[in-house]
Short mmCIF file of C-alpha atoms in Angstrom, two decimals:
data_model
loop_
_atom_site.label_atom_id
_atom_site.label_comp_id
_atom_site.label_asym_id
_atom_site.label_seq_id
_atom_site.Cartn_x
_atom_site.Cartn_y
_atom_site.Cartn_z
CA MET A 186 -26.81 13.74 43.98
CA ASN A 187 -25.28 11.97 46.92
CA THR A 188 -23.87 9.20 44.83
CA LEU A 189 -22.28 11.68 42.50
CA ILE A 190 -20.54 13.47 45.26
CA LEU A 191 -19.49 10.29 47.01
CA LYS A 192 -17.87 8.88 43.88
CA PRO A 193 -14.18 8.26 44.38
CA GLN A 194 -12.01 10.82 42.73
CA GLY A 195 -10.47 8.35 40.30
CA GLY A 196 -13.86 7.41 38.96
CA ALA A 197 -14.81 11.02 38.44
CA TYR A 198 -11.61 11.58 36.57
CA ASN A 199 -12.36 8.62 34.38
CA LEU A 200 -15.77 10.04 33.59
CA ALA A 201 -14.14 13.27 32.53
CA TRP A 202 -12.72 11.45 29.52
CA TRP A 203 -16.07 11.00 27.82
CA PRO A 204 -15.89 14.03 25.48
CA VAL A 205 -12.50 12.80 24.26
CA LEU A 206 -13.85 9.31 23.79
CA VAL A 207 -16.82 10.60 21.82
CA GLY A 208 -14.60 12.76 19.63
CA PHE A 209 -12.12 9.98 18.97
CA SER A 210 -14.92 7.56 18.12
CA ALA A 211 -16.48 10.03 15.72
CA MET A 212 -13.17 10.26 13.92
CA TYR A 213 -11.93 6.72 13.87
CA LEU A 214 -14.87 4.34 14.25
CA PRO A 215 -15.86 5.03 10.60
CA THR A 216 -12.23 4.44 9.64
CA TYR A 217 -12.10 1.10 11.46
CA TYR A 218 -15.43 0.15 9.95
CA ASP A 219 -14.19 0.86 6.43
CA LEU A 220 -10.94 -0.98 7.08
CA ALA A 221 -12.80 -4.00 8.42
CA ASN A 222 -14.87 -4.06 5.23
CA GLY A 223 -11.87 -3.33 3.07
CA ILE A 224 -8.16 -3.90 3.26
CA TRP A 225 -8.20 -5.79 6.57
CA ASN A 226 -9.68 -8.65 4.59
CA SER A 227 -6.71 -8.80 2.28
CA GLU A 228 -3.81 -11.05 3.15
CA ASP A 229 -1.42 -8.12 3.11
CA GLN A 230 -3.22 -6.14 5.78
CA ALA A 231 -4.65 -8.91 7.92
CA HIS A 232 -2.37 -7.83 10.75
CA GLY A 233 -4.13 -4.44 10.97
CA PRO A 234 -6.86 -5.35 13.48
CA ILE A 235 -4.33 -7.27 15.58
CA ILE A 236 -2.13 -4.19 15.82
CA LEU A 237 -5.15 -2.16 16.89
CA LEU A 238 -6.07 -4.68 19.59
CA VAL A 239 -2.50 -4.80 20.86
CA VAL A 240 -2.38 -1.01 21.07
CA LEU A 241 -5.70 -0.92 22.92
CA TYR A 242 -4.45 -3.56 25.32
CA LEU A 243 -1.16 -1.77 25.95
CA ILE A 244 -3.02 1.44 26.73
CA TRP A 245 -5.48 -0.46 28.92
CA ALA A 246 -2.56 -2.00 30.79
CA LYS A 247 -1.53 1.51 31.78
CA ARG A 248 -5.04 2.69 32.54
CA ASN A 249 -4.18 3.77 36.09
CA LEU A 250 -2.08 6.42 34.43
CA LEU A 251 -5.17 7.90 32.83
CA GLN A 252 -6.86 8.16 36.21
CA ALA A 253 -3.98 9.76 38.02
CA PRO A 254 -4.98 13.24 39.03
CA MET A 255 -2.81 15.79 37.38
CA SER A 256 -0.07 15.78 39.96
CA GLU A 257 2.14 18.00 37.89
CA ALA A 258 -0.89 20.10 37.14
CA GLU A 259 0.75 23.47 37.20
CA PRO A 260 4.26 22.89 38.51
CA SER A 261 5.78 25.74 36.61
CA ALA A 262 3.48 27.73 34.45
CA GLY A 263 6.02 28.18 31.66
CA ALA A 264 6.83 24.51 31.07
CA SER A 265 3.21 23.52 31.37
CA SER A 266 1.88 26.02 28.90
CA SER A 267 4.55 25.18 26.34
CA ARG A 268 3.71 21.49 26.51
CA THR A 269 0.02 22.32 26.22
CA LEU A 270 0.85 24.42 23.19
CA ALA A 271 2.83 21.56 21.67
CA GLY A 272 -0.10 19.28 22.46
CA TRP A 273 -2.52 21.52 20.60
CA ALA A 274 -0.14 21.72 17.67
CA PHE A 275 0.01 17.92 17.44
CA LEU A 276 -3.73 17.52 17.89
CA GLY A 277 -4.53 20.26 15.39
CA SER A 278 -2.22 18.98 12.68
CA GLY A 279 -3.35 15.40 13.34
CA VAL A 280 -6.99 16.35 12.95
CA LEU A 281 -6.29 18.20 9.69
CA LEU A 282 -4.24 15.29 8.38
CA TYR A 283 -7.13 13.01 9.24
CA ALA A 284 -9.69 15.21 7.47
CA LEU A 285 -7.58 15.33 4.33
CA GLY A 286 -6.78 11.63 4.44
CA ARG A 287 -10.29 10.44 5.13
CA SER A 288 -12.00 12.66 2.58
CA GLN A 289 -9.43 12.00 -0.19
CA GLN A 290 -8.83 8.33 0.56
CA ILE A 291 -5.21 8.66 1.56
CA LEU A 292 -4.94 5.87 4.10
CA LEU A 293 -1.43 6.90 5.04
CA PHE A 294 -2.82 10.17 6.42
CA GLU A 295 -6.11 8.83 7.72
CA ILE A 296 -4.61 6.02 9.79
CA GLY A 297 -1.28 7.69 10.49
CA SER A 298 -3.06 10.70 11.99
CA GLN A 299 -3.93 8.62 15.04
CA ILE A 300 -0.40 9.13 16.30
CA PRO A 301 -0.34 12.96 16.44
CA VAL A 302 -3.96 13.04 17.60
CA LEU A 303 -3.29 10.76 20.57
CA LEU A 304 0.06 12.34 21.28
CA GLY A 305 -1.51 15.79 21.36
CA THR A 306 -4.38 14.62 23.55
CA LEU A 307 -2.00 13.07 26.07
CA LEU A 308 0.15 16.19 26.15
CA ILE A 309 -2.79 18.50 26.68
CA ILE A 310 -4.54 16.45 29.32
CA LEU A 311 -1.83 14.50 31.12
CA GLY A 312 1.56 15.87 30.16
CA MET A 313 4.95 14.46 29.29
CA GLN A 314 4.83 11.70 31.89
CA ALA A 315 1.96 9.98 30.14
CA VAL A 316 3.64 10.32 26.76
CA ARG A 317 6.78 8.69 28.12
CA ALA A 318 4.77 5.84 29.59
CA LEU A 319 2.74 5.29 26.44
CA TRP A 320 5.39 5.90 23.77
CA PHE A 321 5.41 2.32 22.60
CA PRO A 322 1.69 1.89 21.83
CA LEU A 323 1.79 5.27 20.06
CA PHE A 324 4.78 4.19 18.00
CA PHE A 325 3.26 0.78 17.36
CA LEU A 326 0.33 2.42 15.55
CA ILE A 327 2.73 2.92 12.62
CA PHE A 328 2.22 -0.73 11.79
CA MET A 329 -1.49 -0.13 11.19
CA VAL A 330 -0.62 2.13 8.27
CA PRO A 331 -0.43 0.25 4.97
CA LEU A 332 2.94 0.52 3.28
CA PRO A 333 2.83 3.33 0.69
CA GLY A 334 2.32 2.03 -2.83
CA LEU A 335 5.47 3.78 -3.99
CA LEU A 336 7.56 1.79 -1.55
CA VAL A 337 5.76 -1.46 -2.32
CA ASP A 338 6.36 -1.03 -6.04
CA ALA A 339 9.99 -0.16 -5.53
CA ALA A 340 10.78 -3.02 -3.16
CA THR A 341 8.67 -5.90 -4.49
CA GLY A 342 10.55 -6.47 -7.76
CA PRO A 343 14.10 -6.64 -6.36
CA LEU A 344 12.94 -8.79 -3.44
CA LYS A 345 11.35 -11.27 -5.82
CA GLN A 346 14.50 -11.38 -7.93
CA HIS A 347 16.75 -12.09 -4.98
CA ILE A 348 14.46 -14.68 -3.48
CA SER A 349 14.19 -16.56 -6.79
CA MET A 350 17.95 -16.39 -7.26
CA ILE A 351 18.78 -17.71 -3.80
CA ALA A 352 16.13 -20.43 -3.97
CA GLU A 353 17.54 -21.55 -7.33
CA THR A 354 21.16 -21.52 -6.18
CA VAL A 355 20.51 -23.44 -2.98
CA LEU A 356 18.26 -26.07 -4.52
CA TYR A 357 20.63 -26.50 -7.45
CA ALA A 358 23.47 -27.11 -5.00
CA PHE A 359 21.36 -29.88 -3.49
CA GLY A 360 21.09 -31.51 -6.89
CA TYR A 361 17.55 -30.54 -7.87
CA PRO A 362 16.86 -30.01 -11.58
CA ILE A 363 15.99 -26.36 -11.24
CA GLY A 364 16.30 -23.48 -13.64
CA ARG A 365 15.31 -19.88 -13.52
CA SER A 366 14.29 -17.20 -15.97
CA GLY A 367 13.67 -13.93 -14.18
CA VAL A 368 11.18 -14.72 -11.46
CA THR A 369 9.96 -17.95 -13.06
CA LEU A 370 11.38 -21.10 -11.55
CA ALA A 371 11.31 -24.34 -13.54
CA VAL A 372 11.70 -27.45 -11.44
CA GLY A 373 11.34 -30.82 -13.12
CA PRO A 374 8.21 -30.60 -15.28
CA TYR A 375 6.75 -27.69 -13.31
CA GLN A 376 6.92 -23.96 -13.77
CA LEU A 377 6.51 -21.74 -10.75
CA LEU A 378 6.01 -18.02 -10.87
CA VAL A 379 7.32 -16.16 -7.87
CA ALA A 380 4.36 -13.82 -7.46
CA ASP A 381 4.25 -10.43 -5.77
CA ALA A 382 2.91 -11.98 -2.61
CA CYS A 383 6.02 -14.18 -2.47
CA SER A 384 8.25 -11.14 -2.14
CA GLY A 385 7.42 -11.36 1.53
CA LEU A 386 7.39 -7.58 1.81
CA HIS A 387 4.24 -7.51 3.87
CA SER A 388 5.31 -10.40 6.04
CA MET A 389 8.54 -8.49 6.69
CA PHE A 390 6.40 -5.59 7.84
CA SER A 391 4.25 -7.64 10.17
CA LEU A 392 7.24 -9.59 11.43
CA SER A 393 8.96 -6.33 12.29
CA ALA A 394 5.88 -5.40 14.29
CA LEU A 395 5.95 -8.71 16.10
CA GLY A 396 9.67 -8.51 16.78
CA LEU A 397 9.42 -5.02 18.21
CA LEU A 398 6.46 -6.01 20.36
CA TYR A 399 8.48 -8.95 21.67
CA MET A 400 11.34 -6.64 22.55
CA TYR A 401 9.05 -4.18 24.28
CA LEU A 402 7.38 -6.88 26.36
CA VAL A 403 10.67 -8.55 27.29
CA GLY A 404 12.10 -5.15 28.10
CA HIS A 405 15.84 -5.68 27.96
CA ARG A 406 17.74 -2.80 29.43
CA ASN A 407 20.84 -3.32 27.36
CA TRP A 408 20.68 -1.10 24.30
CA LEU A 409 23.31 -3.01 22.38
CA ARG A 410 21.25 -6.16 22.78
CA ASN A 411 18.12 -4.35 21.64
CA GLY A 412 20.02 -2.86 18.73
CA ILE A 413 21.25 -6.25 17.54
CA LEU A 414 17.72 -7.65 17.75
CA VAL A 415 16.20 -4.75 15.82
CA ALA A 416 18.86 -4.99 13.13
CA SER A 417 18.30 -8.71 12.71
CA ILE A 418 14.51 -8.64 12.30
CA LEU A 419 14.49 -7.83 8.58
CA PRO A 420 17.24 -10.30 7.60
CA ILE A 421 15.44 -12.99 9.57
CA ALA A 422 12.17 -12.22 7.83
CA PHE A 423 13.97 -12.41 4.49
CA VAL A 424 15.59 -15.77 5.27
CA ALA A 425 12.28 -17.16 6.49
CA ASN A 426 10.66 -16.14 3.24
CA VAL A 427 13.38 -17.79 1.16
CA VAL A 428 12.77 -20.95 3.19
CA ARG A 429 9.07 -20.69 2.44
CA VAL A 430 9.60 -20.37 -1.30
CA MET A 431 12.01 -23.31 -1.28
CA ILE A 432 9.54 -25.45 0.63
CA LEU A 433 6.87 -24.66 -1.95
CA VAL A 434 9.25 -25.57 -4.77
CA LEU A 435 10.11 -28.86 -3.08
CA VAL A 436 6.48 -29.72 -2.38
CA THR A 437 5.59 -29.05 -6.00
CA TYR A 438 8.52 -31.12 -7.22
CA HIS A 439 7.79 -34.12 -5.02
CA PHE A 440 4.02 -34.07 -4.74
CA GLY A 441 2.85 -32.21 -7.81
CA ASP A 442 1.39 -28.91 -8.77
CA GLU A 443 -1.85 -29.26 -6.85
CA ALA A 444 -0.13 -29.93 -3.57
CA GLY A 445 2.05 -26.87 -4.07
CA GLN A 446 -0.92 -24.60 -4.77
CA GLY A 447 -3.33 -26.01 -2.22
CA ILE A 448 -3.38 -26.17 1.52
CA ILE A 449 0.39 -26.34 1.74
CA HIS A 450 0.62 -22.92 0.18
CA GLU A 451 -1.48 -21.57 3.03
CA SER A 452 0.34 -23.41 5.76
CA ALA A 453 3.67 -22.30 4.36
CA SER A 454 2.91 -18.71 5.33
CA ILE A 455 2.17 -19.79 8.88
CA LEU A 456 5.37 -21.78 8.82
CA LEU A 457 7.17 -18.68 7.63
CA PHE A 458 6.01 -16.86 10.71
CA MET A 459 6.99 -19.66 13.02
CA VAL A 460 10.43 -20.03 11.48
CA ALA A 461 11.03 -16.29 11.80
CA ILE A 462 9.87 -16.14 15.40
CA LEU A 463 11.93 -19.16 16.32
CA LEU A 464 14.99 -17.59 14.73
CA LEU A 465 14.39 -14.37 16.65
CA PHE A 466 13.94 -16.20 19.96
CA SER A 467 17.06 -18.27 19.38
CA LEU A 468 19.05 -15.17 18.59
CA ASP A 469 17.82 -13.52 21.76
CA TRP A 470 18.73 -16.65 23.68
CA VAL A 471 22.26 -16.66 22.24
CA LEU A 472 22.55 -12.98 23.04
CA SER A 473 21.36 -13.60 26.58
CA ILE A 474 24.18 -16.08 27.14
CA PHE A 475 26.70 -13.59 25.90
CA PHE A 476 25.34 -10.54 27.64
CA GLU A 477 24.67 -12.20 30.98
CA ARG A 478 28.11 -13.78 31.17
CA HIS A 479 29.60 -10.54 30.07
CA GLY A 480 27.57 -8.75 32.69
CA ARG A 481 28.75 -11.05 35.46
CA ARG A 482 32.40 -10.52 34.61
CA SER A 483 32.24 -6.80 34.68
CA PRO A 484 29.32 -5.72 36.80
CA ALA A 485 30.22 -2.10 36.21
CA MET B 186 -13.01 18.13 38.03
CA LYS B 187 -14.28 21.63 37.72
CA THR B 188 -10.92 22.88 36.51
CA ILE B 189 -10.20 19.93 34.27
CA ALA B 190 -13.39 19.40 32.34
CA PRO B 191 -12.93 22.25 29.83
CA ARG B 192 -9.72 20.70 28.57
CA PHE B 193 -11.37 17.36 27.95
CA LEU B 194 -14.27 19.12 26.33
CA LEU B 195 -12.05 21.20 24.07
CA VAL B 196 -10.11 18.17 22.92
CA GLY B 197 -13.34 16.31 22.24
CA ILE B 198 -14.79 19.22 20.29
CA THR B 199 -11.62 19.52 18.21
CA MET B 200 -11.92 15.87 17.31
CA LEU B 201 -15.59 16.21 16.41
CA ALA B 202 -14.71 19.18 14.21
CA GLY B 203 -12.13 16.99 12.47
CA ALA B 204 -14.71 14.31 11.80
CA ALA B 205 -17.14 16.92 10.45
CA LEU B 206 -14.47 18.48 8.26
CA ALA B 207 -13.60 15.10 6.78
CA TYR B 208 -17.26 14.52 6.02
CA ALA B 209 -17.65 17.92 4.41
CA LEU B 210 -14.56 17.48 2.25
CA THR B 211 -15.51 14.05 0.95
CA PRO B 212 -16.28 14.28 -2.79
CA ARG B 213 -19.60 12.76 -3.74
CA HIS B 214 -20.15 13.54 -7.40
CA THR B 215 -18.46 11.80 -10.25
CA VAL B 216 -17.46 13.72 -13.36
CA THR B 217 -19.69 11.36 -15.29
CA ASP B 218 -22.74 12.50 -13.33
CA LYS B 219 -22.75 15.65 -15.41
CA GLY B 220 -20.99 14.95 -18.68
CA PRO B 221 -22.19 12.65 -21.44
CA LYS B 222 -21.66 8.93 -20.92
CA ILE B 223 -18.54 7.59 -22.46
CA ASN B 224 -18.62 4.71 -24.91
CA LEU B 225 -15.21 3.42 -25.84
CA GLU B 226 -16.44 1.11 -28.60
CA ALA B 227 -18.11 4.01 -30.37
CA MET B 228 -15.32 6.46 -29.68
CA LEU B 229 -12.69 4.47 -31.48
CA PRO B 230 -13.26 4.04 -35.18
CA ASP B 231 -12.61 0.64 -36.73
CA ASN B 232 -10.63 2.22 -39.52
CA PHE B 233 -8.39 5.26 -39.69
CA GLY B 234 -5.50 6.15 -41.96
CA ASP B 235 -3.77 2.97 -43.03
CA TRP B 236 -5.11 1.09 -40.06
CA GLY B 237 -8.05 -1.22 -39.60
CA VAL B 238 -9.22 -3.64 -36.91
CA ASP B 239 -7.72 -7.07 -37.35
CA ARG B 240 -10.60 -9.46 -36.84
CA THR B 241 -8.44 -12.54 -37.12
CA ILE B 242 -6.79 -11.96 -33.78
CA THR B 243 -8.40 -11.49 -30.44
CA PRO B 244 -5.94 -10.09 -27.96
CA VAL B 245 -4.96 -12.33 -25.07
CA ALA B 246 -7.61 -11.92 -22.42
CA PRO B 247 -6.45 -11.49 -18.85
CA PRO B 248 -6.85 -14.49 -16.55
CA PRO B 249 -10.31 -14.76 -14.91
CA ASP B 250 -9.27 -13.49 -11.50
CA LEU B 251 -7.68 -10.41 -13.00
CA GLN B 252 -10.73 -9.96 -15.23
CA ALA B 253 -12.87 -9.96 -12.08
CA VAL B 254 -10.80 -7.11 -10.69
CA ILE B 255 -11.07 -5.26 -13.97
CA ASP B 256 -14.83 -5.70 -14.12
CA LYS B 257 -15.17 -4.47 -10.59
CA THR B 258 -13.04 -1.39 -10.94
CA TYR B 259 -13.38 -0.39 -14.55
CA ASP B 260 -16.57 0.68 -16.08
CA GLN B 261 -15.32 -0.10 -19.54
CA THR B 262 -12.42 -1.76 -21.21
CA LEU B 263 -11.58 -2.08 -24.84
CA SER B 264 -8.91 -4.16 -26.43
CA ARG B 265 -8.37 -4.41 -30.14
CA THR B 266 -5.67 -5.35 -32.57
CA TYR B 267 -5.17 -3.07 -35.53
CA VAL B 268 -3.27 -3.97 -38.67
CA ASP B 269 -1.98 -1.62 -41.34
CA LYS B 270 -1.64 -2.14 -45.10
CA SER B 271 1.83 -3.61 -44.81
CA GLY B 272 0.69 -6.12 -42.19
CA ARG B 273 2.16 -4.50 -39.11
CA ARG B 274 0.10 -5.11 -36.01
CA VAL B 275 -0.52 -2.92 -32.98
CA MET B 276 -2.51 -3.86 -29.90
CA LEU B 277 -4.62 -1.14 -28.35
CA SER B 278 -6.05 -1.43 -24.88
CA ILE B 279 -8.06 1.21 -23.09
CA ALA B 280 -9.42 1.00 -19.58
CA TYR B 281 -11.87 3.58 -18.32
CA GLY B 282 -13.26 4.06 -14.83
CA GLY B 283 -15.98 6.54 -13.96
CA ARG B 284 -15.01 6.55 -10.32
CA HIS B 285 -11.33 6.84 -10.55
CA GLY B 286 -9.76 6.32 -7.11
CA GLU B 287 -10.09 2.57 -7.41
CA GLY B 288 -8.06 0.03 -9.25
CA MET B 289 -6.02 2.12 -11.67
CA GLN B 290 -2.99 0.49 -10.10
CA THR B 291 -4.01 -2.99 -11.17
CA HIS B 292 -3.84 -1.85 -14.75
CA LYS B 293 -0.50 -0.17 -14.50
CA PRO B 294 1.54 -2.06 -17.12
CA GLU B 295 4.55 -2.23 -14.82
CA ILE B 296 2.38 -4.31 -12.51
CA CYS B 297 -0.10 -5.99 -14.82
CA TYR B 298 2.46 -7.50 -17.19
CA PRO B 299 4.65 -9.10 -14.52
CA ALA B 300 1.47 -10.40 -12.90
CA GLN B 301 0.98 -12.50 -16.02
CA GLY B 302 4.52 -13.82 -16.11
CA PHE B 303 6.13 -11.15 -18.22
CA GLN B 304 9.40 -9.62 -17.23
CA ILE B 305 10.04 -5.94 -17.50
CA GLU B 306 13.13 -5.95 -19.66
CA LYS B 307 13.64 -2.27 -19.66
CA GLU B 308 12.59 0.05 -16.88
CA ALA B 309 9.77 2.42 -17.69
CA GLN B 310 10.82 5.80 -18.91
CA MET B 311 8.86 8.89 -19.73
CA GLN B 312 8.87 10.26 -23.21
CA THR B 313 6.87 12.92 -24.93
CA LEU B 314 4.95 11.89 -28.01
CA GLU B 315 4.34 14.89 -30.26
CA THR B 316 1.07 14.87 -32.12
CA PRO B 317 -0.71 17.49 -34.22
CA PHE B 318 -3.16 17.75 -31.33
CA GLY B 319 -0.58 18.46 -28.66
CA PRO B 320 2.08 16.50 -26.84
CA ILE B 321 1.34 13.32 -24.91
CA ALA B 322 3.35 12.49 -21.80
CA THR B 323 3.84 8.79 -22.34
CA THR B 324 5.61 6.10 -20.41
CA ARG B 325 7.49 3.42 -22.31
CA LEU B 326 8.74 0.03 -21.25
CA VAL B 327 9.57 -3.35 -22.74
CA ALA B 328 7.98 -6.53 -21.43
CA THR B 329 9.23 -9.95 -22.42
CA MET B 330 8.08 -13.50 -21.95
CA GLY B 331 10.35 -16.10 -23.50
CA PRO B 332 10.76 -15.19 -27.15
CA ARG B 333 7.98 -12.62 -27.04
CA VAL B 334 9.32 -9.08 -26.80
CA GLU B 335 6.63 -6.46 -26.37
CA PRO B 336 7.47 -2.75 -26.29
CA ILE B 337 4.66 -0.79 -24.64
CA THR B 338 3.66 2.85 -24.81
CA TYR B 339 0.99 4.12 -22.47
CA TRP B 340 -0.43 7.22 -20.87
CA VAL B 341 -3.03 8.04 -18.26
CA VAL B 342 -5.61 10.77 -17.98
CA VAL B 343 -7.28 11.68 -14.70
CA GLY B 344 -10.29 13.93 -15.17
CA ASN B 345 -9.02 16.10 -17.99
CA GLN B 346 -5.44 16.01 -16.87
CA GLN B 347 -2.67 13.91 -18.38
CA THR B 348 -0.56 12.53 -15.61
CA HIS B 349 1.78 9.76 -14.52
CA PHE B 350 1.32 7.03 -11.97
CA GLY B 351 2.45 7.74 -8.45
CA ILE B 352 2.35 10.95 -6.52
CA ARG B 353 1.50 13.05 -9.56
CA MET B 354 -1.64 11.01 -10.12
CA LYS B 355 -2.62 11.34 -6.49
CA LEU B 356 -2.17 15.11 -6.75
CA ALA B 357 -4.30 15.22 -9.89
CA GLN B 358 -7.00 13.28 -8.05
CA LEU B 359 -6.65 15.58 -5.08
CA LYS B 360 -7.21 18.63 -7.24
CA TYR B 361 -10.62 17.26 -8.16
CA GLY B 362 -11.31 15.67 -4.81
CA LEU B 363 -10.98 18.89 -2.87
CA THR B 364 -13.55 20.52 -5.11
CA GLY B 365 -15.98 17.74 -4.29
CA VAL B 366 -15.68 15.82 -7.54
CA ILE B 367 -14.51 12.26 -8.07
CA PRO B 368 -12.55 12.32 -11.33
CA ASP B 369 -12.76 9.58 -13.93
CA GLY B 370 -9.63 7.93 -15.19
CA MET B 371 -8.42 6.42 -18.42
CA LEU B 372 -5.39 4.36 -19.27
CA ILE B 373 -4.46 4.08 -22.94
CA ARG B 374 -1.96 1.40 -23.85
CA VAL B 375 -0.41 0.66 -27.23
CA SER B 376 1.94 -2.25 -27.74
CA SER B 377 3.38 -4.43 -30.46
CA ILE B 378 5.52 -7.52 -30.66
CA ASP B 379 8.86 -6.44 -31.98
CA ARG B 380 12.49 -7.10 -31.06
CA ASP B 381 13.48 -3.73 -32.46
CA GLU B 382 12.43 -1.33 -29.77
CA ALA B 383 13.06 1.91 -31.65
CA ASN B 384 11.13 0.59 -34.60
CA ALA B 385 8.22 -0.39 -32.35
CA TYR B 386 8.04 3.04 -30.78
CA ARG B 387 8.02 4.71 -34.21
CA LEU B 388 5.15 2.44 -35.11
CA HIS B 389 3.32 3.35 -31.90
CA ASP B 390 3.81 7.06 -32.64
CA ASP B 391 2.42 6.67 -36.15
CA PHE B 392 -0.48 4.62 -34.89
CA VAL B 393 -1.42 7.06 -32.15
CA ARG B 394 -1.26 10.07 -34.48
CA SER B 395 -3.33 8.28 -37.05
CA MET B 396 -5.84 7.15 -34.44
CA LEU B 397 -6.26 10.66 -33.05
CA SER B 398 -6.78 12.07 -36.54
CA GLY B 399 -9.54 9.57 -37.11
CA MET B 400 -11.52 10.59 -34.05
CA THR B 401 -13.96 13.42 -33.48
CA SER B 402 -12.43 16.34 -31.65
CA GLU B 403 -14.64 15.72 -28.65
CA ASP B 404 -13.61 12.09 -28.30
CA ARG B 405 -10.03 13.01 -28.96
CA SER B 406 -9.98 15.46 -26.08
CA ARG B 407 -11.19 12.75 -23.73
CA LEU B 408 -8.27 10.59 -24.73
CA LEU B 409 -5.75 13.40 -24.50
CA GLY B 410 -6.86 15.57 -21.61
CA ASN B 411 -4.61 18.55 -21.06
CA SER B 412 -0.90 18.05 -21.38
CA ALA B 413 0.87 17.13 -18.19
CA SER B 414 2.62 20.02 -16.62
#
């Protein structure tokens, strides 16, 4: 009894979260379990668990926020009750979305529902302040949702076409004996099929996640700078993927089919990531020169 | 804490209710649990009308890795080549899955042909095939690989509902799913090698009508479902 009473207030507040934790676990632990035994094993969705861990870490980093006693508990009854109402609306619709998604195997709903569920919970229990502080991890959960099949089907074909075309044009300009028919590249005696995975659609998705995380962690205040970075993520991912396909073509041409299909194929995807990240960092560095000089000249 | 706890509790209970609702809504019975087992080989006669199975040709089998996917997701597949009296050939391929939800996408011709190096020459378009047994909502496209030009006609049935890939298929599945039943799914594909697209589609139409006439009404209804709305 004594110990309970003597517990610091923060600790008691933390303990108060347990019903929420139990509820959330009941909803999403089965989801995570299924994902871990399912699509997280596929190359396309391998970033899923990483996104989850990042989100958990980002929330953990702001854990003192969750302990803060409700300072703005009832500042003005009107504002408070309307945000509670909004909170319940988010939580309620999120829970329904989840139930539909989980029972009918619509991953978009099942995984996407985490966002309204958490948003609603924060609004009900902590208020707007917490939502403002945690907006990024909430938003970042989007990247856990697999791209809808409709979008994948619509984007994969054109991406493959363009990548094959550019790879052919560039390598031809460098004097390689390369020809193309649709998405099949013929280089020397070899024929290479630019497969769906080569469209780089999913790597674009995960690179976008990485780029946005980088921006959030660096935390530039200048919105123009942020805007330029955001706008350049997809083009960078595309260029990196063209580079990857060209490297694979060159490896096949110089070292044979087996080299092109073997370990190099695997390492090329890692290379793709490194090239893209390097490009993004360099761009940010170039921007920093411009913006900081600019800032010094006109401090206003 | 006294004043706060109910909120936490209410949120937690709402979440638990969501988990329970999801569990309750999850369909657990397949259509095939009740109905008679399907047997594609027996359903499709070797001979009908002017057509008969061409034993001299075995259709190109999918590569082993794709076959593995097919075996995993499809309870049955059938592929045959039929030839008519004047020597025209049509390839018929049917894939059937008792638990639909899985893998229908891998068989979607728009995906499965390019996966084997074909190019989709002409975008898929929907077209109604009129038969004496009701209209069929088909999708048509032309796949090519080098000199091989292959017009394709196909349709899909989910449960007893003709449908198209995409959102409409998901809705058809949902209609069953929310009543606690996992629908089965069937994809029927007819194709021929022909540079003359219009001619090929006429041939497909003839073939399909002739095939349906040669089947028992019960088997036929499994292949046709109800017309797509």
